[in-house]
mmCIF file of C-alpha atoms and ligand atoms in Angstrom:
data_model
loop_
_atom_site.group_PDB
_atom_site.id
_atom_site.type_symbol
_atom_site.label_atom_id
_atom_site.label_comp_id
_atom_site.label_asym_id
_atom_site.label_seq_id
_atom_site.Cartn_x
_atom_site.Cartn_y
_atom_site.Cartn_z
ATOM 1 C CA MET T 13 0.000 0.000 0.000
ATOM 2 C CA SER T 14 2.959 2.339 0.429
ATOM 3 C CA ILE T 15 3.715 5.384 -1.709
ATOM 4 C CA THR T 16 7.057 7.080 -2.373
ATOM 5 C CA VAL T 17 7.225 10.678 -3.623
ATOM 6 C CA PHE T 18 10.604 11.788 -5.039
ATOM 7 C CA GLY T 19 10.886 15.509 -5.706
ATOM 8 C CA SER T 20 11.642 19.048 -4.703
ATOM 9 C CA VAL T 21 11.145 20.965 -1.485
ATOM 10 C CA ASN T 22 11.433 24.751 -1.400
ATOM 11 C CA LEU T 23 11.123 27.594 1.000
ATOM 12 C CA ASP T 24 8.629 29.944 -0.689
ATOM 13 C CA LEU T 25 9.334 33.601 0.106
ATOM 14 C CA THR T 26 6.356 35.615 -1.112
ATOM 15 C CA VAL T 27 6.574 39.397 -1.174
ATOM 16 C CA SER T 28 3.494 41.516 -1.881
ATOM 17 C CA VAL T 29 4.206 44.801 -3.682
ATOM 18 C CA GLU T 30 2.022 47.566 -5.126
ATOM 19 C CA GLN T 31 3.903 47.392 -8.438
ATOM 20 C CA MET T 32 6.525 44.988 -9.765
ATOM 21 C CA PRO T 33 9.913 46.613 -9.073
ATOM 22 C CA GLU T 34 11.559 48.160 -12.131
ATOM 23 C CA PRO T 35 15.279 47.437 -12.608
ATOM 24 C CA GLY T 36 17.342 49.685 -10.334
ATOM 25 C CA VAL T 37 14.399 50.576 -8.056
ATOM 26 C CA THR T 38 14.183 49.722 -4.344
ATOM 27 C CA SER T 39 10.631 49.501 -3.012
ATOM 28 C CA HIS T 40 8.938 48.489 0.222
ATOM 29 C CA ALA T 41 6.885 45.313 0.476
ATOM 30 C CA THR T 42 3.257 45.616 1.557
ATOM 31 C CA GLY T 43 3.292 42.047 2.876
ATOM 32 C CA PHE T 44 5.500 38.990 3.327
ATOM 33 C CA LEU T 45 4.818 35.262 3.721
ATOM 34 C CA LYS T 46 7.165 32.323 4.298
ATOM 35 C CA GLY T 47 5.850 28.922 3.329
ATOM 36 C CA LEU T 48 6.587 25.352 2.333
ATOM 37 C CA GLY T 49 6.643 24.776 -1.422
ATOM 38 C CA GLY T 50 8.087 22.747 -4.262
ATOM 39 C CA LYS T 51 6.001 20.339 -6.306
ATOM 40 C CA GLY T 52 7.548 17.339 -4.550
ATOM 41 C CA ALA T 53 6.690 18.639 -1.090
ATOM 42 C CA ASN T 54 3.153 19.667 -2.107
ATOM 43 C CA GLN T 55 2.494 16.229 -3.612
ATOM 44 C CA ALA T 56 3.995 14.497 -0.550
ATOM 45 C CA VAL T 57 1.672 16.507 1.704
ATOM 46 C CA ALA T 58 -1.274 15.587 -0.532
ATOM 47 C CA ALA T 59 -0.409 11.878 -0.625
ATOM 48 C CA THR T 60 0.137 11.838 3.168
ATOM 49 C CA ARG T 61 -3.238 13.485 3.800
ATOM 50 C CA LEU T 62 -5.160 11.368 1.320
ATOM 51 C CA ALA T 63 -3.588 7.878 1.474
ATOM 52 C CA LYS T 64 -4.625 5.131 3.856
ATOM 53 C CA GLY T 65 -1.101 3.624 3.948
ATOM 54 C CA PRO T 66 2.385 5.005 4.631
ATOM 55 C CA VAL T 67 3.974 7.680 2.409
ATOM 56 C CA ARG T 68 7.726 8.333 2.113
ATOM 57 C CA PHE T 69 9.082 11.658 0.858
ATOM 58 C CA VAL T 70 12.530 11.473 -0.743
ATOM 59 C CA ALA T 71 14.021 14.939 -1.207
ATOM 60 C CA ALA T 72 17.164 17.004 -0.669
ATOM 61 C CA ILE T 73 17.657 19.978 1.634
ATOM 62 C CA GLY T 74 20.713 22.225 2.029
ATOM 63 C CA ALA T 75 23.104 22.195 4.960
ATOM 64 C CA ASP T 76 21.647 25.497 6.180
ATOM 65 C CA ALA T 77 19.103 26.823 8.649
ATOM 66 C CA PHE T 78 16.433 26.855 5.903
ATOM 67 C CA GLY T 79 16.904 23.092 5.491
ATOM 68 C CA GLU T 80 16.057 22.474 9.145
ATOM 69 C CA SER T 81 13.092 24.814 8.878
ATOM 70 C CA LEU T 82 11.807 22.852 5.842
ATOM 71 C CA ARG T 83 12.233 19.569 7.742
ATOM 72 C CA ALA T 84 10.245 21.007 10.671
ATOM 73 C CA SER T 85 7.464 22.288 8.360
ATOM 74 C CA LEU T 86 7.149 18.900 6.663
ATOM 75 C CA SER T 87 7.009 17.041 9.967
ATOM 76 C CA GLY T 88 4.465 19.543 11.263
ATOM 77 C CA LEU T 89 2.247 18.513 8.333
ATOM 78 C CA GLY T 90 2.693 14.827 9.200
ATOM 79 C CA VAL T 91 5.086 14.048 6.321
ATOM 80 C CA ASP T 92 7.650 11.312 7.023
ATOM 81 C CA THR T 93 11.062 13.065 6.813
ATOM 82 C CA ASP T 94 13.293 9.988 7.327
ATOM 83 C CA ASN T 95 14.337 10.092 3.658
ATOM 84 C CA LEU T 96 15.325 13.770 3.493
ATOM 85 C CA VAL T 97 18.964 13.951 2.417
ATOM 86 C CA THR T 98 21.173 16.911 3.396
ATOM 87 C CA MET T 99 23.409 18.037 0.527
ATOM 88 C CA PRO T 100 26.672 19.451 1.915
ATOM 89 C CA ASP T 101 27.710 22.879 0.546
ATOM 90 C CA LYS T 102 24.315 23.460 -1.093
ATOM 91 C CA ASP T 103 21.583 25.943 -0.302
ATOM 92 C CA SER T 104 18.071 24.684 0.295
ATOM 93 C CA GLY T 105 15.710 25.142 -2.656
ATOM 94 C CA MET T 106 13.876 28.456 -2.657
ATOM 95 C CA ALA T 107 11.203 30.234 -4.649
ATOM 96 C CA LEU T 108 11.348 34.033 -4.631
ATOM 97 C CA ILE T 109 7.852 35.248 -5.470
ATOM 98 C CA HIS T 110 6.620 38.799 -6.102
ATOM 99 C CA VAL T 111 2.876 39.401 -6.232
ATOM 100 C CA ASP T 112 1.612 42.855 -7.272
ATOM 101 C CA ALA T 113 -1.663 44.620 -6.457
ATOM 102 C CA THR T 114 -3.316 43.098 -9.559
ATOM 103 C CA SER T 115 -2.312 39.550 -8.414
ATOM 104 C CA GLN T 116 0.198 39.150 -11.250
ATOM 105 C CA ASN T 117 3.271 37.277 -10.055
ATOM 106 C CA THR T 118 6.896 36.651 -10.971
ATOM 107 C CA ILE T 119 8.653 33.594 -9.565
ATOM 108 C CA THR T 120 12.375 32.865 -9.506
ATOM 109 C CA VAL T 121 13.307 29.364 -8.351
ATOM 110 C CA VAL T 122 16.671 28.598 -6.783
ATOM 111 C CA GLY T 123 17.100 24.852 -7.411
ATOM 112 C CA GLY T 124 19.855 24.501 -4.790
ATOM 113 C CA ALA T 125 19.896 21.088 -3.082
ATOM 114 C CA ASN T 126 16.988 19.846 -5.244
ATOM 115 C CA MET T 127 19.269 20.002 -8.288
ATOM 116 C CA ALA T 128 22.305 18.483 -6.538
ATOM 117 C CA TRP T 129 21.315 14.788 -6.836
ATOM 118 C CA SER T 130 23.981 12.690 -8.583
ATOM 119 C CA PRO T 131 22.893 10.811 -11.751
ATOM 120 C CA GLU T 132 22.411 7.659 -9.612
ATOM 121 C CA GLY T 133 19.512 9.361 -7.791
ATOM 122 C CA PRO T 134 18.264 8.256 -4.371
ATOM 123 C CA ASP T 135 19.010 4.890 -2.775
ATOM 124 C CA ALA T 136 16.964 1.910 -4.010
ATOM 125 C CA SER T 137 15.823 1.291 -0.414
ATOM 126 C CA CYS T 138 13.553 4.371 -0.742
ATOM 127 C CA PHE T 139 11.306 2.296 -3.026
ATOM 128 C CA GLU T 140 11.282 -0.994 -1.083
ATOM 129 C CA GLY T 141 7.722 -2.280 -0.712
ATOM 130 C CA CYS T 142 6.414 0.707 -2.675
ATOM 131 C CA LYS T 143 3.192 0.216 -4.662
ATOM 132 C CA VAL T 144 3.014 3.651 -6.319
ATOM 133 C CA ALA T 145 5.868 6.113 -6.891
ATOM 134 C CA LEU T 146 5.295 9.747 -7.832
ATOM 135 C CA PHE T 147 7.750 12.021 -9.673
ATOM 136 C CA GLN T 148 7.842 15.585 -11.076
ATOM 137 C CA LEU T 149 10.571 17.504 -12.902
ATOM 138 C CA GLU T 150 12.076 19.840 -10.291
ATOM 139 C CA THR T 151 14.976 17.380 -9.824
ATOM 140 C CA PRO T 152 17.777 16.594 -12.337
ATOM 141 C CA GLN T 153 16.601 14.473 -15.282
ATOM 142 C CA GLN T 154 19.215 11.709 -14.929
ATOM 143 C CA ALA T 155 18.571 11.324 -11.194
ATOM 144 C CA THR T 156 14.823 11.251 -11.852
ATOM 145 C CA ILE T 157 15.176 8.583 -14.540
ATOM 146 C CA ALA T 158 17.396 6.499 -12.216
ATOM 147 C CA ALA T 159 14.826 6.879 -9.417
ATOM 148 C CA MET T 160 11.963 5.879 -11.736
ATOM 149 C CA ARG T 161 13.896 2.730 -12.731
ATOM 150 C CA LYS T 162 14.517 1.844 -9.077
ATOM 151 C CA ALA T 163 10.816 2.306 -8.339
ATOM 152 C CA LYS T 164 9.839 0.067 -11.240
ATOM 153 C CA ALA T 165 12.405 -2.582 -10.192
ATOM 154 C CA ALA T 166 10.751 -2.583 -6.741
ATOM 155 C CA GLY T 167 7.417 -3.355 -8.439
ATOM 156 C CA ALA T 168 5.874 0.110 -8.127
ATOM 157 C CA LYS T 169 3.526 1.800 -10.576
ATOM 158 C CA VAL T 170 5.383 4.923 -11.750
ATOM 159 C CA ILE T 171 3.451 8.220 -12.092
ATOM 160 C CA LEU T 172 5.208 11.212 -13.680
ATOM 161 C CA ASP T 173 3.777 14.725 -13.456
ATOM 162 C CA PRO T 174 5.777 16.242 -16.352
ATOM 163 C CA ALA T 175 6.016 19.664 -14.726
ATOM 164 C CA PRO T 176 7.743 21.938 -15.345
ATOM 165 C CA ILE T 177 8.160 20.600 -18.855
ATOM 166 C CA ALA T 178 11.779 20.491 -20.070
ATOM 167 C CA ALA T 179 12.925 21.645 -23.503
ATOM 168 C CA THR T 180 14.937 18.434 -24.048
ATOM 169 C CA GLY T 181 15.040 14.882 -22.701
ATOM 170 C CA MET T 182 11.275 14.370 -22.288
ATOM 171 C CA ASP T 183 11.166 11.150 -24.352
ATOM 172 C CA ALA T 184 13.615 9.389 -22.021
ATOM 173 C CA LEU T 185 11.385 10.337 -19.070
ATOM 174 C CA LEU T 186 8.139 9.288 -20.793
ATOM 175 C CA ALA T 187 9.721 5.907 -21.582
ATOM 176 C CA GLU T 188 10.063 5.171 -17.838
ATOM 177 C CA ALA T 189 6.565 6.253 -16.792
ATOM 178 C CA ASP T 190 3.472 4.047 -16.450
ATOM 179 C CA ILE T 191 1.188 7.065 -16.044
ATOM 180 C CA ILE T 192 1.687 10.744 -16.928
ATOM 181 C CA THR T 193 -0.524 13.650 -15.839
ATOM 182 C CA PRO T 194 0.248 16.756 -17.971
ATOM 183 C CA ASN T 195 -1.934 19.862 -17.792
ATOM 184 C CA GLU T 196 -2.873 21.689 -21.018
ATOM 185 C CA THR T 197 0.413 23.610 -21.194
ATOM 186 C CA GLU T 198 2.546 20.542 -20.516
ATOM 187 C CA ALA T 199 0.478 18.522 -23.014
ATOM 188 C CA ALA T 200 1.257 21.219 -25.584
ATOM 189 C CA GLY T 201 4.954 20.972 -24.739
ATOM 190 C CA LEU T 202 4.869 17.203 -25.232
ATOM 191 C CA ALA T 203 2.531 16.921 -28.212
ATOM 192 C CA GLY T 204 3.177 20.187 -30.075
ATOM 193 C CA SER T 205 -0.321 21.665 -29.873
ATOM 194 C CA LYS T 206 -2.379 22.888 -26.924
ATOM 195 C CA PRO T 207 -5.639 20.982 -26.389
ATOM 196 C CA THR T 208 -8.497 23.456 -25.916
ATOM 197 C CA ASN T 209 -11.371 20.985 -25.440
ATOM 198 C CA PHE T 210 -12.027 17.351 -24.483
ATOM 199 C CA ASP T 211 -11.771 15.975 -28.008
ATOM 200 C CA GLU T 212 -8.407 17.623 -28.605
ATOM 201 C CA ALA T 213 -7.217 16.463 -25.171
ATOM 202 C CA LEU T 214 -8.298 12.897 -26.018
ATOM 203 C CA ASP T 215 -6.293 13.048 -29.261
ATOM 204 C CA VAL T 216 -3.239 14.296 -27.369
ATOM 205 C CA ALA T 217 -3.664 11.601 -24.692
ATOM 206 C CA ARG T 218 -3.938 8.857 -27.330
ATOM 207 C CA SER T 219 -0.875 10.116 -29.203
ATOM 208 C CA LEU T 220 1.232 10.338 -26.015
ATOM 209 C CA CYS T 221 0.372 6.683 -25.170
ATOM 210 C CA GLY T 222 2.515 5.824 -28.179
ATOM 211 C CA ARG T 223 5.563 7.355 -26.441
ATOM 212 C CA GLY T 224 5.757 4.964 -23.465
ATOM 213 C CA PRO T 225 3.124 5.456 -20.768
ATOM 214 C CA GLU T 226 0.287 2.929 -20.314
ATOM 215 C CA ILE T 227 -2.048 5.725 -19.232
ATOM 216 C CA VAL T 228 -2.054 9.427 -20.182
ATOM 217 C CA ILE T 229 -4.240 11.847 -18.209
ATOM 218 C CA VAL T 230 -4.564 15.367 -19.635
ATOM 219 C CA LYS T 231 -5.738 17.723 -16.870
ATOM 220 C CA LEU T 232 -7.926 20.555 -18.110
ATOM 221 C CA GLY T 233 -8.347 22.661 -14.961
ATOM 222 C CA ALA T 234 -11.977 23.752 -14.487
ATOM 223 C CA LYS T 235 -12.937 21.646 -17.550
ATOM 224 C CA GLY T 236 -11.968 18.347 -15.843
ATOM 225 C CA LEU T 237 -9.761 15.846 -17.662
ATOM 226 C CA ALA T 238 -9.408 13.454 -20.586
ATOM 227 C CA TYR T 239 -7.542 10.149 -20.437
ATOM 228 C CA ALA T 240 -6.429 7.366 -22.754
ATOM 229 C CA THR T 241 -4.785 4.000 -22.162
ATOM 230 C CA LYS T 242 -2.449 1.981 -24.355
ATOM 231 C CA SER T 243 -5.017 -0.839 -24.312
ATOM 232 C CA GLY T 244 -7.450 1.435 -26.181
ATOM 233 C CA LYS T 245 -9.699 2.767 -23.385
ATOM 234 C CA SER T 246 -10.352 6.485 -23.220
ATOM 235 C CA GLY T 247 -12.776 8.886 -21.605
ATOM 236 C CA LYS T 248 -13.499 12.076 -19.736
ATOM 237 C CA VAL T 249 -13.960 12.920 -16.097
ATOM 238 C CA GLU T 250 -16.207 15.917 -15.554
ATOM 239 C CA PRO T 251 -15.037 18.387 -12.881
ATOM 240 C CA PHE T 252 -16.680 18.542 -9.473
ATOM 241 C CA LYS T 253 -18.587 21.804 -9.005
ATOM 242 C CA VAL T 254 -16.849 23.934 -6.393
ATOM 243 C CA ARG T 255 -16.339 27.641 -5.698
ATOM 244 C CA ALA T 256 -12.750 28.075 -6.891
ATOM 245 C CA ILE T 257 -10.749 30.945 -5.420
ATOM 246 C CA ASP T 258 -7.094 29.910 -5.972
ATOM 247 C CA THR T 259 -5.896 27.174 -8.326
ATOM 248 C CA VAL T 260 -2.327 26.936 -6.965
ATOM 249 C CA ALA T 261 -2.304 23.418 -5.500
ATOM 250 C CA ALA T 262 -4.917 21.812 -7.788
ATOM 251 C CA GLY T 263 -2.468 19.750 -9.846
ATOM 252 C CA ASP T 264 -0.372 18.709 -6.840
ATOM 253 C CA SER T 265 -3.474 17.641 -4.871
ATOM 254 C CA PHE T 266 -4.693 15.769 -7.961
ATOM 255 C CA ASN T 267 -1.403 13.844 -8.234
ATOM 256 C CA GLY T 268 -1.233 13.034 -4.511
ATOM 257 C CA GLY T 269 -4.855 11.881 -4.687
ATOM 258 C CA LEU T 270 -4.203 9.738 -7.740
ATOM 259 C CA ALA T 271 -1.260 8.024 -6.013
ATOM 260 C CA ALA T 272 -3.374 7.433 -2.894
ATOM 261 C CA ALA T 273 -6.273 5.975 -4.877
ATOM 262 C CA LEU T 274 -4.129 3.665 -6.992
ATOM 263 C CA ALA T 275 -2.152 2.483 -3.944
ATOM 264 C CA GLU T 276 -5.463 1.303 -2.434
ATOM 265 C CA GLY T 277 -6.253 -0.620 -5.595
ATOM 266 C CA MET T 278 -9.061 1.620 -6.949
ATOM 267 C CA GLU T 279 -9.934 1.056 -10.623
ATOM 268 C CA LEU T 280 -8.755 3.794 -12.998
ATOM 269 C CA GLU T 281 -12.123 5.603 -13.341
ATOM 270 C CA ALA T 282 -12.685 5.649 -9.576
ATOM 271 C CA ALA T 283 -9.103 6.781 -8.981
ATOM 272 C CA LEU T 284 -9.551 9.630 -11.473
ATOM 273 C CA ARG T 285 -12.722 10.784 -9.735
ATOM 274 C CA PHE T 286 -10.971 10.665 -6.355
ATOM 275 C CA ALA T 287 -8.012 12.671 -7.721
ATOM 276 C CA SER T 288 -10.360 15.170 -9.424
ATOM 277 C CA ALA T 289 -12.217 15.716 -6.148
ATOM 278 C CA ALA T 290 -8.882 16.418 -4.434
ATOM 279 C CA GLY T 291 -7.908 18.868 -7.211
ATOM 280 C CA ALA T 292 -11.285 20.622 -7.082
ATOM 281 C CA LEU T 293 -11.232 21.021 -3.280
ATOM 282 C CA ALA T 294 -7.698 22.475 -3.422
ATOM 283 C CA THR T 295 -9.062 25.383 -5.486
ATOM 284 C CA THR T 296 -11.467 26.345 -2.695
ATOM 285 C CA LYS T 297 -8.613 27.412 -0.370
ATOM 286 C CA LYS T 298 -5.674 29.779 -0.757
ATOM 287 C CA GLY T 299 -2.056 28.618 -0.715
ATOM 288 C CA ALA T 300 -0.154 25.465 -1.683
ATOM 289 C CA SER T 301 0.251 22.776 0.985
ATOM 290 C CA GLU T 302 -2.314 24.659 3.144
ATOM 291 C CA ALA T 303 -4.920 24.112 0.417
ATOM 292 C CA VAL T 304 -4.555 20.317 0.156
ATOM 293 C CA PRO T 305 -7.869 18.768 1.295
ATOM 294 C CA SER T 306 -8.294 16.027 3.883
ATOM 295 C CA ARG T 307 -9.415 12.491 3.116
ATOM 296 C CA ALA T 308 -12.745 13.162 4.832
ATOM 297 C CA GLU T 309 -13.379 16.225 2.600
ATOM 298 C CA VAL T 310 -12.602 14.247 -0.573
ATOM 299 C CA ASP T 311 -14.773 11.280 0.486
ATOM 300 C CA ALA T 312 -17.622 13.685 1.340
ATOM 301 C CA LEU T 313 -17.447 15.469 -2.040
ATOM 302 C CA ILE T 314 -17.472 12.131 -3.893
ATOM 303 C CA SER T 315 -20.423 10.790 -1.954
ATOM 304 C CA GLY T 316 -22.312 14.040 -2.610
ATOM 305 C CA GLN T 317 -22.520 15.377 0.941
HETATM 306 P P1 ADP J 409 -2.394 21.992 -12.796
HETATM 307 O O1 ADP J 409 -2.377 22.661 -11.458
HETATM 308 O O2 ADP J 409 -1.347 20.920 -12.948
HETATM 309 O O3 ADP J 409 -2.448 22.954 -13.959
HETATM 310 P P2 ADP J 409 -5.251 21.612 -13.195
HETATM 311 O O4 ADP J 409 -5.471 23.072 -12.943
HETATM 312 O O5 ADP J 409 -5.600 21.074 -14.530
HETATM 313 O O6 ADP J 409 -3.766 21.162 -12.816
HETATM 314 O O7 ADP J 409 -6.131 20.859 -12.070
HETATM 315 C C1 ADP J 409 -6.040 19.469 -11.835
HETATM 316 C C2 ADP J 409 -7.428 18.885 -11.663
HETATM 317 O O8 ADP J 409 -8.089 19.516 -10.547
HETATM 318 C C3 ADP J 409 -8.336 19.096 -12.860
HETATM 319 O O9 ADP J 409 -8.163 18.057 -13.822
HETATM 320 C C4 ADP J 409 -9.726 19.070 -12.208
HETATM 321 O O10 ADP J 409 -10.150 17.737 -11.998
HETATM 322 C C5 ADP J 409 -9.460 19.715 -10.854
HETATM 323 N N1 ADP J 409 -9.754 21.165 -10.933
HETATM 324 C C6 ADP J 409 -8.875 22.183 -11.185
HETATM 325 N N2 ADP J 409 -9.500 23.377 -11.202
HETATM 326 C C7 ADP J 409 -10.814 23.127 -10.953
HETATM 327 C C8 ADP J 409 -11.996 23.946 -10.829
HETATM 328 N N3 ADP J 409 -11.955 25.278 -10.966
HETATM 329 N N4 ADP J 409 -13.182 23.313 -10.571
HETATM 330 C C9 ADP J 409 -13.253 21.976 -10.418
HETATM 331 N N5 ADP J 409 -12.193 21.157 -10.527
HETATM 332 C C10 ADP J 409 -10.980 21.715 -10.793
#
């Protein structure tokens, strides 16, 4: 039943400003927030909250005070931190975010320790007894491929969230994945054209099945999702109706939910509904890991309460 998430963990430093600073200008912030971020960490929080079995989070922090603060934040959210590796001489990953009065943002990511994995990736023991393993692309490609192979060798189903999409090397990653979960933008990066409706998303999903994965799920935000399998099945999952206020953690909650559902042995359609409910609920709250719903909230939305 266990799940392993391999990925990034960042300290998100969010500065609110009236106007984006122009080059050469010093301005005062109107607000400041420190938070836990990184797609790996968000998905580990989601899987931990939504799964019935144990979840391991395999990630790298720097040998600095931020690293210890990230470890404490993860443990405070119930995430198992036994597999956090400290990279000597590296800074912890960080995201420097400016948000202006019109809610436009600019984000600069400092990869730091997240990008310091050697090409061998994490130890194979991280995947022992693992039923589902979840990956994203905020870690070096070679280390991620090595980790995906170790997960598969341990008998795990390998899910890749191909985000952020890379300009090169995507085929080698797709070849190792059993399931991929691109959103519209990532689907465009992989397939060459952006799907704007279900039918186009189905075409993209079918074509990407030819590049390795058994199952391709194209997430369409408020329009739901389309999926296709190598064995010829395909379909749509309509979105749950919710009052969305902030879409930040939707994809990460979806992926954590999908891993949780598949680890329990749910059939694909049921797992997609479970993951969609998690994604929908995440849009009803502000923030990243703070917005990930609980298992009880997801179960209640599915059963129509
Ligand atoms: P990403 O964050 O990777 O771009 P999406 O925004 O496509 O991911 O969201 C993932 C899933 O969450 C969607 O496929 C959908 O099921 C659900 N979801 C996202 N936004 C909404 C919304 N506004 N209403 C209902 N469900 C949503």
